[in-house]
Amino acid sequence: MRPETLLDFMGVAEHLKCNMRHSRMTDHRRESVAEHTYRLCVFAWLVKEEFPDCDMDKVMKMCLFHDLGEALTGDIPAFVKTDDDRETEGDALTLLTAMLPGKERQELDELFGELEREETMEAKIVHALDKMETLIQHNEADIATWLPLEYDLQMTYGEKECMADPYLTKLREVIRQISEDKITAEGEDRESSYYIRKDIENMHLSEVTDLLRSTEWAEDRTEEMIRKSMENSCPYGLFLKAGTGEGRIKESSMAGKDRQIGFARVLTDGVTTFYLMDFVIEEKYRSQGFGTILMDRIMKENGHLYGMLHTKDAKAFYEKYGFRAIGDTKTTEEIYMEKPCS
């Protein structure tokens, strides 16, 4: 390999040292993609004797390069990653491997293809270890750095991947138990810092007004219009409890007052159909799982009905709940979506 090519590729790989992941370390700083990759390789080496029939050298190579695309895209947490993000990462890999000579390029392309298809035992091992390394890191971090949704994720993340082998399943169960013990030992309740309420009498009108006016679609609504819209629908509010500490939630609630940071309302007959409207999370609390928490509650109570909504830029989020775009989405600014009753 030409020295210039080698150094160019090394320069790109250096970005993995700079790009930070969501996970926190025991010293409270965020880990880099490179740090995650290094320990994933250590993880693979430690379990190699458990898989005598597998090509563990290939597993090590897959671990070494599995997040290479993030040198260009940066890390996107699994709980907010969309299909578009995955496509962007795939494009980044194509650009990166194109930097290499034919032999090395072919080798990496084949490894990435095998990982993506997840058909071989080697690929399944890498996917399982990748998710468990993340879980281990969360267990090692201060629980104050956990987001609300991570209390559930620590119980469920990677379960499917770890079913590929009895040893992986056993290891996943041990990690889950450590998570449960950590929550118990710290005396934390995953809903201790936030709660959801329904009905207009529980909404903070001024805060709902601020939330809606921060959006493009409701920036001109008056407080009276917003109040009337809540009277004629079923409003949902997501609240942070007063005194919520910095760490698990990035900003504290106002002293002495629970703060409403999320809002949505549902129009429904309660029997056949519901229409979801005005779904919004305060900007500084986005990408922390609060949108998922609020949407989970709404779908728990209404998801059995035929559902409708429209959105401009949250299509992937609603697809997770069974909504699908209808009509020609390329010719309209807003995307109309529906889900069947269940």
mmCIF file of C-alpha atoms in Angstrom:
data_model
loop_
_atom_site.group_PDB
_atom_site.id
_atom_site.type_symbol
_atom_site.label_atom_id
_atom_site.label_comp_id
_atom_site.label_asym_id
_atom_site.label_seq_id
_atom_site.Cartn_x
_atom_site.Cartn_y
_atom_site.Cartn_z
ATOM 1 C CA MET A 1 0.000 0.000 0.000
ATOM 2 C CA ARG A 2 1.330 3.428 -0.942
ATOM 3 C CA PRO A 3 2.399 5.431 2.121
ATOM 4 C CA GLU A 4 0.161 8.322 1.046
ATOM 5 C CA THR A 5 -2.897 6.044 0.868
ATOM 6 C CA LEU A 6 -2.085 4.472 4.217
ATOM 7 C CA LEU A 7 -1.696 7.849 5.927
ATOM 8 C CA ASP A 8 -4.878 9.229 4.353
ATOM 9 C CA PHE A 9 -6.868 6.277 5.672
ATOM 10 C CA MET A 10 -5.219 6.547 9.089
ATOM 11 C CA GLY A 11 -6.190 10.211 9.129
ATOM 12 C CA VAL A 12 -9.835 9.360 8.598
ATOM 13 C CA ALA A 13 -9.692 6.594 11.212
ATOM 14 C CA GLU A 14 -8.388 9.195 13.683
ATOM 15 C CA HIS A 15 -11.855 10.752 13.630
ATOM 16 C CA LEU A 16 -13.062 7.743 15.607
ATOM 17 C CA LYS A 17 -10.979 9.053 18.514
ATOM 18 C CA CYS A 18 -12.673 12.447 18.251
ATOM 19 C CA ASN A 19 -16.296 11.432 17.654
ATOM 20 C CA MET A 20 -18.146 10.919 20.924
ATOM 21 C CA ARG A 21 -20.813 8.347 21.718
ATOM 22 C CA HIS A 22 -23.818 8.815 23.945
ATOM 23 C CA SER A 23 -22.447 6.507 26.667
ATOM 24 C CA ARG A 24 -20.705 7.910 29.733
ATOM 25 C CA MET A 25 -17.587 6.511 31.388
ATOM 26 C CA THR A 26 -16.930 5.927 35.076
ATOM 27 C CA ASP A 27 -15.207 9.336 35.169
ATOM 28 C CA HIS A 28 -18.435 10.904 33.773
ATOM 29 C CA ARG A 29 -16.960 11.869 30.393
ATOM 30 C CA ARG A 30 -18.443 10.569 27.160
ATOM 31 C CA GLU A 31 -16.631 7.696 25.497
ATOM 32 C CA SER A 32 -15.292 7.969 21.966
ATOM 33 C CA VAL A 33 -16.187 5.595 19.159
ATOM 34 C CA ALA A 34 -12.571 4.378 19.221
ATOM 35 C CA GLU A 35 -12.807 3.514 22.921
ATOM 36 C CA HIS A 36 -15.971 1.511 22.338
ATOM 37 C CA THR A 37 -14.308 -0.262 19.399
ATOM 38 C CA TYR A 38 -11.201 -1.123 21.424
ATOM 39 C CA ARG A 39 -13.148 -2.745 24.240
ATOM 40 C CA LEU A 40 -15.411 -4.558 21.800
ATOM 41 C CA CYS A 41 -12.264 -6.177 20.378
ATOM 42 C CA VAL A 42 -11.168 -7.111 23.904
ATOM 43 C CA PHE A 43 -14.644 -8.568 24.473
ATOM 44 C CA ALA A 44 -14.370 -10.700 21.324
ATOM 45 C CA TRP A 45 -10.933 -11.980 22.372
ATOM 46 C CA LEU A 46 -12.215 -12.935 25.826
ATOM 47 C CA VAL A 47 -15.069 -15.068 24.456
ATOM 48 C CA LYS A 48 -13.172 -16.719 21.586
ATOM 49 C CA GLU A 49 -12.884 -20.093 23.359
ATOM 50 C CA GLU A 50 -16.692 -20.249 23.634
ATOM 51 C CA PHE A 51 -16.992 -20.494 19.846
ATOM 52 C CA PRO A 52 -14.471 -23.124 18.668
ATOM 53 C CA ASP A 53 -16.286 -23.666 15.363
ATOM 54 C CA CYS A 54 -16.261 -19.991 14.386
ATOM 55 C CA ASP A 55 -13.641 -17.904 12.636
ATOM 56 C CA MET A 56 -12.816 -15.637 15.568
ATOM 57 C CA ASP A 57 -10.126 -13.831 13.580
ATOM 58 C CA LYS A 58 -12.911 -12.673 11.270
ATOM 59 C CA VAL A 59 -14.981 -11.701 14.324
ATOM 60 C CA MET A 60 -12.074 -9.558 15.556
ATOM 61 C CA LYS A 61 -11.793 -7.845 12.163
ATOM 62 C CA MET A 62 -15.529 -7.151 12.116
ATOM 63 C CA CYS A 63 -15.325 -5.673 15.614
ATOM 64 C CA LEU A 64 -12.346 -3.542 14.588
ATOM 65 C CA PHE A 65 -14.133 -1.973 11.612
ATOM 66 C CA HIS A 66 -17.834 -2.244 12.543
ATOM 67 C CA ASP A 67 -18.238 1.481 13.308
ATOM 68 C CA LEU A 68 -15.838 2.804 10.674
ATOM 69 C CA GLY A 69 -18.600 4.764 8.948
ATOM 70 C CA GLU A 70 -18.971 6.868 12.091
ATOM 71 C CA ALA A 71 -15.617 8.444 11.273
ATOM 72 C CA LEU A 72 -17.640 10.496 8.778
ATOM 73 C CA THR A 73 -21.158 10.482 10.229
ATOM 74 C CA GLY A 74 -20.489 10.551 13.954
ATOM 75 C CA ASP A 75 -22.376 8.308 16.378
ATOM 76 C CA ILE A 76 -26.171 8.305 16.463
ATOM 77 C CA PRO A 77 -27.712 6.561 19.513
ATOM 78 C CA ALA A 78 -29.723 3.464 18.656
ATOM 79 C CA PHE A 79 -32.892 4.872 20.191
ATOM 80 C CA VAL A 80 -33.008 7.786 17.718
ATOM 81 C CA LYS A 81 -31.362 6.182 14.662
ATOM 82 C CA THR A 82 -33.544 6.022 11.541
ATOM 83 C CA ASP A 83 -33.375 4.093 8.280
ATOM 84 C CA ASP A 84 -32.108 7.277 6.623
ATOM 85 C CA ASP A 85 -29.260 7.398 9.140
ATOM 86 C CA ARG A 86 -28.365 3.776 8.349
ATOM 87 C CA GLU A 87 -28.357 4.572 4.643
ATOM 88 C CA THR A 88 -26.049 7.536 5.276
ATOM 89 C CA GLU A 89 -23.679 5.297 7.242
ATOM 90 C CA GLY A 90 -23.689 2.806 4.367
ATOM 91 C CA ASP A 91 -22.786 5.567 1.926
ATOM 92 C CA ALA A 92 -19.974 6.640 4.255
ATOM 93 C CA LEU A 93 -18.553 3.121 4.263
ATOM 94 C CA THR A 94 -18.568 3.081 0.478
ATOM 95 C CA LEU A 95 -16.569 6.317 0.416
ATOM 96 C CA LEU A 96 -14.107 5.039 2.997
ATOM 97 C CA THR A 97 -13.366 1.661 1.449
ATOM 98 C CA ALA A 98 -12.942 3.373 -1.927
ATOM 99 C CA MET A 99 -9.835 5.000 -0.466
ATOM 100 C CA LEU A 100 -8.085 1.613 -0.283
ATOM 101 C CA PRO A 101 -6.344 -0.522 -2.913
ATOM 102 C CA GLY A 102 -8.372 -3.295 -4.542
ATOM 103 C CA LYS A 103 -7.433 -6.172 -2.208
ATOM 104 C CA GLU A 104 -8.045 -4.295 1.037
ATOM 105 C CA ARG A 105 -11.175 -2.665 -0.333
ATOM 106 C CA GLN A 106 -12.638 -6.016 -1.319
ATOM 107 C CA GLU A 107 -11.853 -7.504 2.084
ATOM 108 C CA LEU A 108 -13.626 -4.695 3.970
ATOM 109 C CA ASP A 109 -16.582 -4.618 1.577
ATOM 110 C CA GLU A 110 -17.078 -8.342 2.117
ATOM 111 C CA LEU A 111 -16.872 -7.940 5.903
ATOM 112 C CA PHE A 112 -19.409 -5.109 5.914
ATOM 113 C CA GLY A 113 -21.730 -7.064 3.628
ATOM 114 C CA GLU A 114 -21.580 -10.087 5.914
ATOM 115 C CA LEU A 115 -22.257 -7.914 8.957
ATOM 116 C CA GLU A 116 -25.242 -6.239 7.328
ATOM 117 C CA ARG A 117 -26.824 -9.532 6.235
ATOM 118 C CA GLU A 118 -26.272 -11.002 9.727
ATOM 119 C CA GLU A 119 -26.562 -14.561 8.416
ATOM 120 C CA THR A 120 -23.292 -16.116 9.592
ATOM 121 C CA MET A 121 -22.548 -16.992 13.201
ATOM 122 C CA GLU A 122 -19.548 -14.666 13.099
ATOM 123 C CA ALA A 123 -21.753 -11.695 12.191
ATOM 124 C CA LYS A 124 -24.316 -12.647 14.826
ATOM 125 C CA ILE A 125 -21.608 -12.767 17.494
ATOM 126 C CA VAL A 126 -20.407 -9.274 16.585
ATOM 127 C CA HIS A 127 -23.910 -7.778 16.722
ATOM 128 C CA ALA A 128 -24.564 -9.390 20.095
ATOM 129 C CA LEU A 129 -21.233 -8.327 21.600
ATOM 130 C CA ASP A 130 -21.618 -4.803 20.224
ATOM 131 C CA LYS A 131 -24.903 -4.337 22.049
ATOM 132 C CA MET A 132 -23.700 -5.984 25.242
ATOM 133 C CA GLU A 133 -20.581 -3.789 25.382
ATOM 134 C CA THR A 134 -22.887 -0.776 25.355
ATOM 135 C CA LEU A 135 -24.975 -2.273 28.161
ATOM 136 C CA ILE A 136 -21.856 -3.032 30.198
ATOM 137 C CA GLN A 137 -20.702 0.566 29.790
ATOM 138 C CA HIS A 138 -24.049 1.874 31.033
ATOM 139 C CA ASN A 139 -23.839 -0.419 34.027
ATOM 140 C CA GLU A 140 -20.398 0.948 34.826
ATOM 141 C CA ALA A 141 -21.463 4.581 34.497
ATOM 142 C CA ASP A 142 -23.149 6.606 37.223
ATOM 143 C CA ILE A 143 -26.869 5.920 37.072
ATOM 144 C CA ALA A 144 -27.409 9.685 37.206
ATOM 145 C CA THR A 145 -26.206 9.787 33.591
ATOM 146 C CA TRP A 146 -28.946 7.410 32.389
ATOM 147 C CA LEU A 147 -31.802 8.802 30.338
ATOM 148 C CA PRO A 148 -35.325 7.775 31.392
ATOM 149 C CA LEU A 149 -35.766 5.368 28.486
ATOM 150 C CA GLU A 150 -32.518 3.585 29.354
ATOM 151 C CA TYR A 151 -34.100 1.927 32.373
ATOM 152 C CA ASP A 152 -36.155 -0.094 29.909
ATOM 153 C CA LEU A 153 -33.383 -0.425 27.321
ATOM 154 C CA GLN A 154 -31.051 -2.012 29.868
ATOM 155 C CA MET A 155 -33.641 -4.767 30.236
ATOM 156 C CA THR A 156 -34.401 -5.346 26.549
ATOM 157 C CA TYR A 157 -31.593 -4.034 24.304
ATOM 158 C CA GLY A 158 -29.781 -6.798 22.442
ATOM 159 C CA GLU A 159 -32.113 -9.606 23.539
ATOM 160 C CA LYS A 160 -32.865 -10.697 19.982
ATOM 161 C CA GLU A 161 -29.207 -10.703 18.933
ATOM 162 C CA CYS A 162 -28.118 -12.679 22.004
ATOM 163 C CA MET A 163 -30.592 -15.463 21.244
ATOM 164 C CA ALA A 164 -28.170 -16.616 18.522
ATOM 165 C CA ASP A 165 -26.251 -18.753 21.023
ATOM 166 C CA PRO A 166 -26.872 -20.136 24.544
ATOM 167 C CA TYR A 167 -23.659 -18.608 25.891
ATOM 168 C CA LEU A 168 -24.633 -15.168 24.568
ATOM 169 C CA THR A 169 -28.098 -15.578 26.074
ATOM 170 C CA LYS A 170 -26.598 -16.467 29.457
ATOM 171 C CA LEU A 171 -24.201 -13.539 29.328
ATOM 172 C CA ARG A 172 -27.034 -11.153 28.443
ATOM 173 C CA GLU A 173 -28.995 -12.367 31.469
ATOM 174 C CA VAL A 174 -26.045 -11.706 33.798
ATOM 175 C CA ILE A 175 -25.742 -8.165 32.426
ATOM 176 C CA ARG A 176 -29.484 -7.639 32.887
ATOM 177 C CA GLN A 177 -29.260 -8.730 36.497
ATOM 178 C CA ILE A 178 -26.436 -6.269 37.117
ATOM 179 C CA SER A 179 -28.664 -3.518 35.684
ATOM 180 C CA GLU A 180 -31.518 -4.528 37.974
ATOM 181 C CA ASP A 181 -29.215 -4.600 40.985
ATOM 182 C CA LYS A 182 -27.815 -1.179 40.077
ATOM 183 C CA ILE A 183 -31.280 0.352 39.903
ATOM 184 C CA THR A 184 -32.245 -1.216 43.222
ATOM 185 C CA ALA A 185 -28.982 -0.255 44.951
ATOM 186 C CA GLU A 186 -29.245 3.359 43.825
ATOM 187 C CA GLY A 187 -32.865 3.533 44.910
ATOM 188 C CA GLU A 188 -33.857 4.871 41.526
ATOM 189 C CA ASP A 189 -37.302 4.623 40.007
ATOM 190 C CA ARG A 190 -37.258 5.170 36.255
ATOM 191 C CA GLU A 191 -40.331 7.375 36.617
ATOM 192 C CA SER A 192 -39.107 9.246 39.698
ATOM 193 C CA SER A 193 -38.191 12.377 37.761
ATOM 194 C CA TYR A 194 -41.031 12.632 35.257
ATOM 195 C CA TYR A 195 -44.695 11.737 34.818
ATOM 196 C CA ILE A 196 -47.503 11.967 32.264
ATOM 197 C CA ARG A 197 -50.929 13.483 32.841
ATOM 198 C CA LYS A 198 -54.039 13.791 30.688
ATOM 199 C CA ASP A 199 -56.932 16.275 30.507
ATOM 200 C CA ILE A 200 -56.918 20.053 30.329
ATOM 201 C CA GLU A 201 -57.027 20.687 34.080
ATOM 202 C CA ASN A 202 -53.590 19.055 34.404
ATOM 203 C CA MET A 203 -51.938 21.029 31.609
ATOM 204 C CA HIS A 204 -49.793 24.121 32.238
ATOM 205 C CA LEU A 205 -51.397 26.453 29.725
ATOM 206 C CA SER A 206 -48.539 28.973 29.579
ATOM 207 C CA GLU A 207 -45.954 26.233 29.041
ATOM 208 C CA VAL A 208 -48.099 24.470 26.442
ATOM 209 C CA THR A 209 -48.426 27.813 24.660
ATOM 210 C CA ASP A 210 -44.638 28.267 24.691
ATOM 211 C CA LEU A 211 -44.144 24.719 23.396
ATOM 212 C CA LEU A 212 -46.570 25.132 20.506
ATOM 213 C CA ARG A 213 -45.368 28.595 19.574
ATOM 214 C CA SER A 214 -41.867 27.162 19.222
ATOM 215 C CA THR A 215 -43.120 25.094 16.267
ATOM 216 C CA GLU A 216 -43.702 26.140 12.664
ATOM 217 C CA TRP A 217 -47.251 24.838 12.584
ATOM 218 C CA ALA A 218 -48.563 26.624 15.704
ATOM 219 C CA GLU A 219 -46.380 29.710 16.059
ATOM 220 C CA ASP A 220 -49.339 32.051 15.443
ATOM 221 C CA ARG A 221 -51.860 30.424 17.780
ATOM 222 C CA THR A 222 -53.110 32.524 20.665
ATOM 223 C CA GLU A 223 -53.307 31.182 24.193
ATOM 224 C CA GLU A 224 -57.106 31.203 23.922
ATOM 225 C CA MET A 225 -57.001 29.127 20.714
ATOM 226 C CA ILE A 226 -54.738 26.634 22.421
ATOM 227 C CA ARG A 227 -56.993 26.435 25.456
ATOM 228 C CA LYS A 228 -60.047 25.778 23.292
ATOM 229 C CA SER A 229 -58.210 23.132 21.258
ATOM 230 C CA MET A 230 -57.400 21.290 24.484
ATOM 231 C CA GLU A 231 -61.005 21.545 25.653
ATOM 232 C CA ASN A 232 -62.159 19.819 22.476
ATOM 233 C CA SER A 233 -59.600 16.985 22.471
ATOM 234 C CA CYS A 234 -57.692 14.772 24.875
ATOM 235 C CA PRO A 235 -54.417 16.515 25.793
ATOM 236 C CA TYR A 236 -51.360 14.687 27.130
ATOM 237 C CA GLY A 237 -48.587 16.380 29.076
ATOM 238 C CA LEU A 238 -45.086 15.185 30.000
ATOM 239 C CA PHE A 239 -43.774 16.805 33.178
ATOM 240 C CA LEU A 240 -40.444 16.974 34.992
ATOM 241 C CA LYS A 241 -40.726 16.986 38.759
ATOM 242 C CA ALA A 242 -39.447 20.004 40.613
ATOM 243 C CA GLY A 243 -35.880 19.664 41.791
ATOM 244 C CA THR A 244 -34.888 17.100 39.166
ATOM 245 C CA GLY A 245 -31.109 16.999 39.317
ATOM 246 C CA GLU A 246 -28.713 17.619 36.477
ATOM 247 C CA GLY A 247 -27.212 14.439 35.046
ATOM 248 C CA ARG A 248 -29.855 11.888 34.131
ATOM 249 C CA ILE A 249 -31.820 14.852 32.803
ATOM 250 C CA LYS A 250 -29.722 17.602 31.330
ATOM 251 C CA GLU A 251 -31.607 20.590 32.726
ATOM 252 C CA SER A 252 -33.280 20.960 36.100
ATOM 253 C CA SER A 253 -36.937 21.711 36.486
ATOM 254 C CA MET A 254 -37.737 25.166 37.806
ATOM 255 C CA ALA A 255 -37.368 25.280 41.586
ATOM 256 C CA GLY A 256 -40.589 24.413 43.373
ATOM 257 C CA LYS A 257 -42.615 23.821 40.224
ATOM 258 C CA ASP A 258 -43.070 20.767 38.031
ATOM 259 C CA ARG A 259 -42.318 21.741 34.463
ATOM 260 C CA GLN A 260 -44.214 20.641 31.371
ATOM 261 C CA ILE A 261 -41.694 19.737 28.670
ATOM 262 C CA GLY A 262 -43.929 17.731 26.330
ATOM 263 C CA PHE A 263 -47.393 17.990 24.854
ATOM 264 C CA ALA A 264 -49.677 16.210 22.405
ATOM 265 C CA ARG A 265 -53.390 15.922 21.901
ATOM 266 C CA VAL A 266 -55.621 13.231 20.492
ATOM 267 C CA LEU A 267 -58.945 13.559 18.687
ATOM 268 C CA THR A 268 -60.865 10.293 19.008
ATOM 269 C CA ASP A 269 -64.254 8.669 19.219
ATOM 270 C CA GLY A 270 -62.705 6.092 21.523
ATOM 271 C CA VAL A 271 -64.061 3.226 19.447
ATOM 272 C CA THR A 272 -62.716 3.252 15.908
ATOM 273 C CA THR A 273 -60.344 6.141 15.152
ATOM 274 C CA PHE A 274 -57.871 8.609 16.636
ATOM 275 C CA TYR A 275 -55.990 11.543 15.149
ATOM 276 C CA LEU A 276 -52.695 12.570 16.759
ATOM 277 C CA MET A 277 -51.963 16.295 16.718
ATOM 278 C CA ASP A 278 -49.516 18.889 18.086
ATOM 279 C CA PHE A 279 -46.902 16.417 19.315
ATOM 280 C CA VAL A 280 -43.952 18.421 20.641
ATOM 281 C CA ILE A 281 -41.068 18.081 23.105
ATOM 282 C CA GLU A 282 -39.186 21.147 24.351
ATOM 283 C CA GLU A 283 -36.080 21.501 22.201
ATOM 284 C CA LYS A 284 -33.442 21.111 24.916
ATOM 285 C CA TYR A 285 -35.013 17.829 26.041
ATOM 286 C CA ARG A 286 -35.088 16.216 22.603
ATOM 287 C CA SER A 287 -32.997 13.148 21.743
ATOM 288 C CA GLN A 288 -33.177 12.042 25.373
ATOM 289 C CA GLY A 289 -36.040 9.582 24.958
ATOM 290 C CA PHE A 290 -38.852 11.807 26.184
ATOM 291 C CA GLY A 291 -40.670 11.724 22.844
ATOM 292 C CA THR A 292 -40.677 7.925 23.019
ATOM 293 C CA ILE A 293 -41.972 7.992 26.596
ATOM 294 C CA LEU A 294 -44.887 10.254 25.658
ATOM 295 C CA MET A 295 -45.681 8.381 22.443
ATOM 296 C CA ASP A 296 -45.595 5.027 24.243
ATOM 297 C CA ARG A 297 -48.291 6.245 26.638
ATOM 298 C CA ILE A 298 -50.455 7.611 23.834
ATOM 299 C CA MET A 299 -50.194 4.372 21.859
ATOM 300 C CA LYS A 300 -50.850 2.251 24.931
ATOM 301 C CA GLU A 301 -54.227 3.960 25.267
ATOM 302 C CA ASN A 302 -55.097 4.522 21.603
ATOM 303 C CA GLY A 303 -52.925 2.186 19.536
ATOM 304 C CA HIS A 304 -55.662 -0.412 19.101
ATOM 305 C CA LEU A 305 -57.618 2.108 17.018
ATOM 306 C CA TYR A 306 -57.157 3.172 13.424
ATOM 307 C CA GLY A 307 -54.755 6.123 13.650
ATOM 308 C CA MET A 308 -53.940 9.158 11.541
ATOM 309 C CA LEU A 309 -51.458 12.037 11.744
ATOM 310 C CA HIS A 310 -49.434 14.370 9.585
ATOM 311 C CA THR A 311 -45.797 15.414 9.945
ATOM 312 C CA LYS A 312 -43.018 17.165 8.089
ATOM 313 C CA ASP A 313 -39.861 15.582 9.440
ATOM 314 C CA ALA A 314 -40.737 12.829 11.951
ATOM 315 C CA LYS A 315 -41.774 10.082 9.547
ATOM 316 C CA ALA A 316 -39.209 7.570 10.828
ATOM 317 C CA PHE A 317 -40.249 8.156 14.451
ATOM 318 C CA TYR A 318 -43.908 7.383 13.750
ATOM 319 C CA GLU A 319 -43.052 4.381 11.587
ATOM 320 C CA LYS A 320 -41.799 2.695 14.757
ATOM 321 C CA TYR A 321 -45.418 2.714 15.945
ATOM 322 C CA GLY A 322 -46.889 1.191 12.804
ATOM 323 C CA PHE A 323 -47.751 4.379 10.912
ATOM 324 C CA ARG A 324 -47.142 4.402 7.159
ATOM 325 C CA ALA A 325 -47.129 7.309 4.720
ATOM 326 C CA ILE A 326 -50.101 7.593 2.395
ATOM 327 C CA GLY A 327 -50.352 9.426 -0.899
ATOM 328 C CA ASP A 328 -47.506 10.914 -2.932
ATOM 329 C CA THR A 329 -45.081 12.156 -0.273
ATOM 330 C CA LYS A 330 -42.749 13.609 -2.917
ATOM 331 C CA THR A 331 -45.193 16.273 -4.056
ATOM 332 C CA THR A 332 -46.500 17.478 -0.665
ATOM 333 C CA GLU A 333 -44.717 19.414 2.039
ATOM 334 C CA GLU A 334 -46.454 17.474 4.806
ATOM 335 C CA ILE A 335 -46.562 13.696 5.063
ATOM 336 C CA TYR A 336 -49.888 12.111 5.944
ATOM 337 C CA MET A 337 -49.660 8.820 7.796
ATOM 338 C CA GLU A 338 -52.044 6.146 9.008
ATOM 339 C CA LYS A 339 -51.934 2.901 10.967
ATOM 340 C CA PRO A 340 -54.420 0.050 10.934
ATOM 341 C CA CYS A 341 -56.428 -0.910 13.989
ATOM 342 C CA SER A 342 -55.094 -3.861 15.926
#
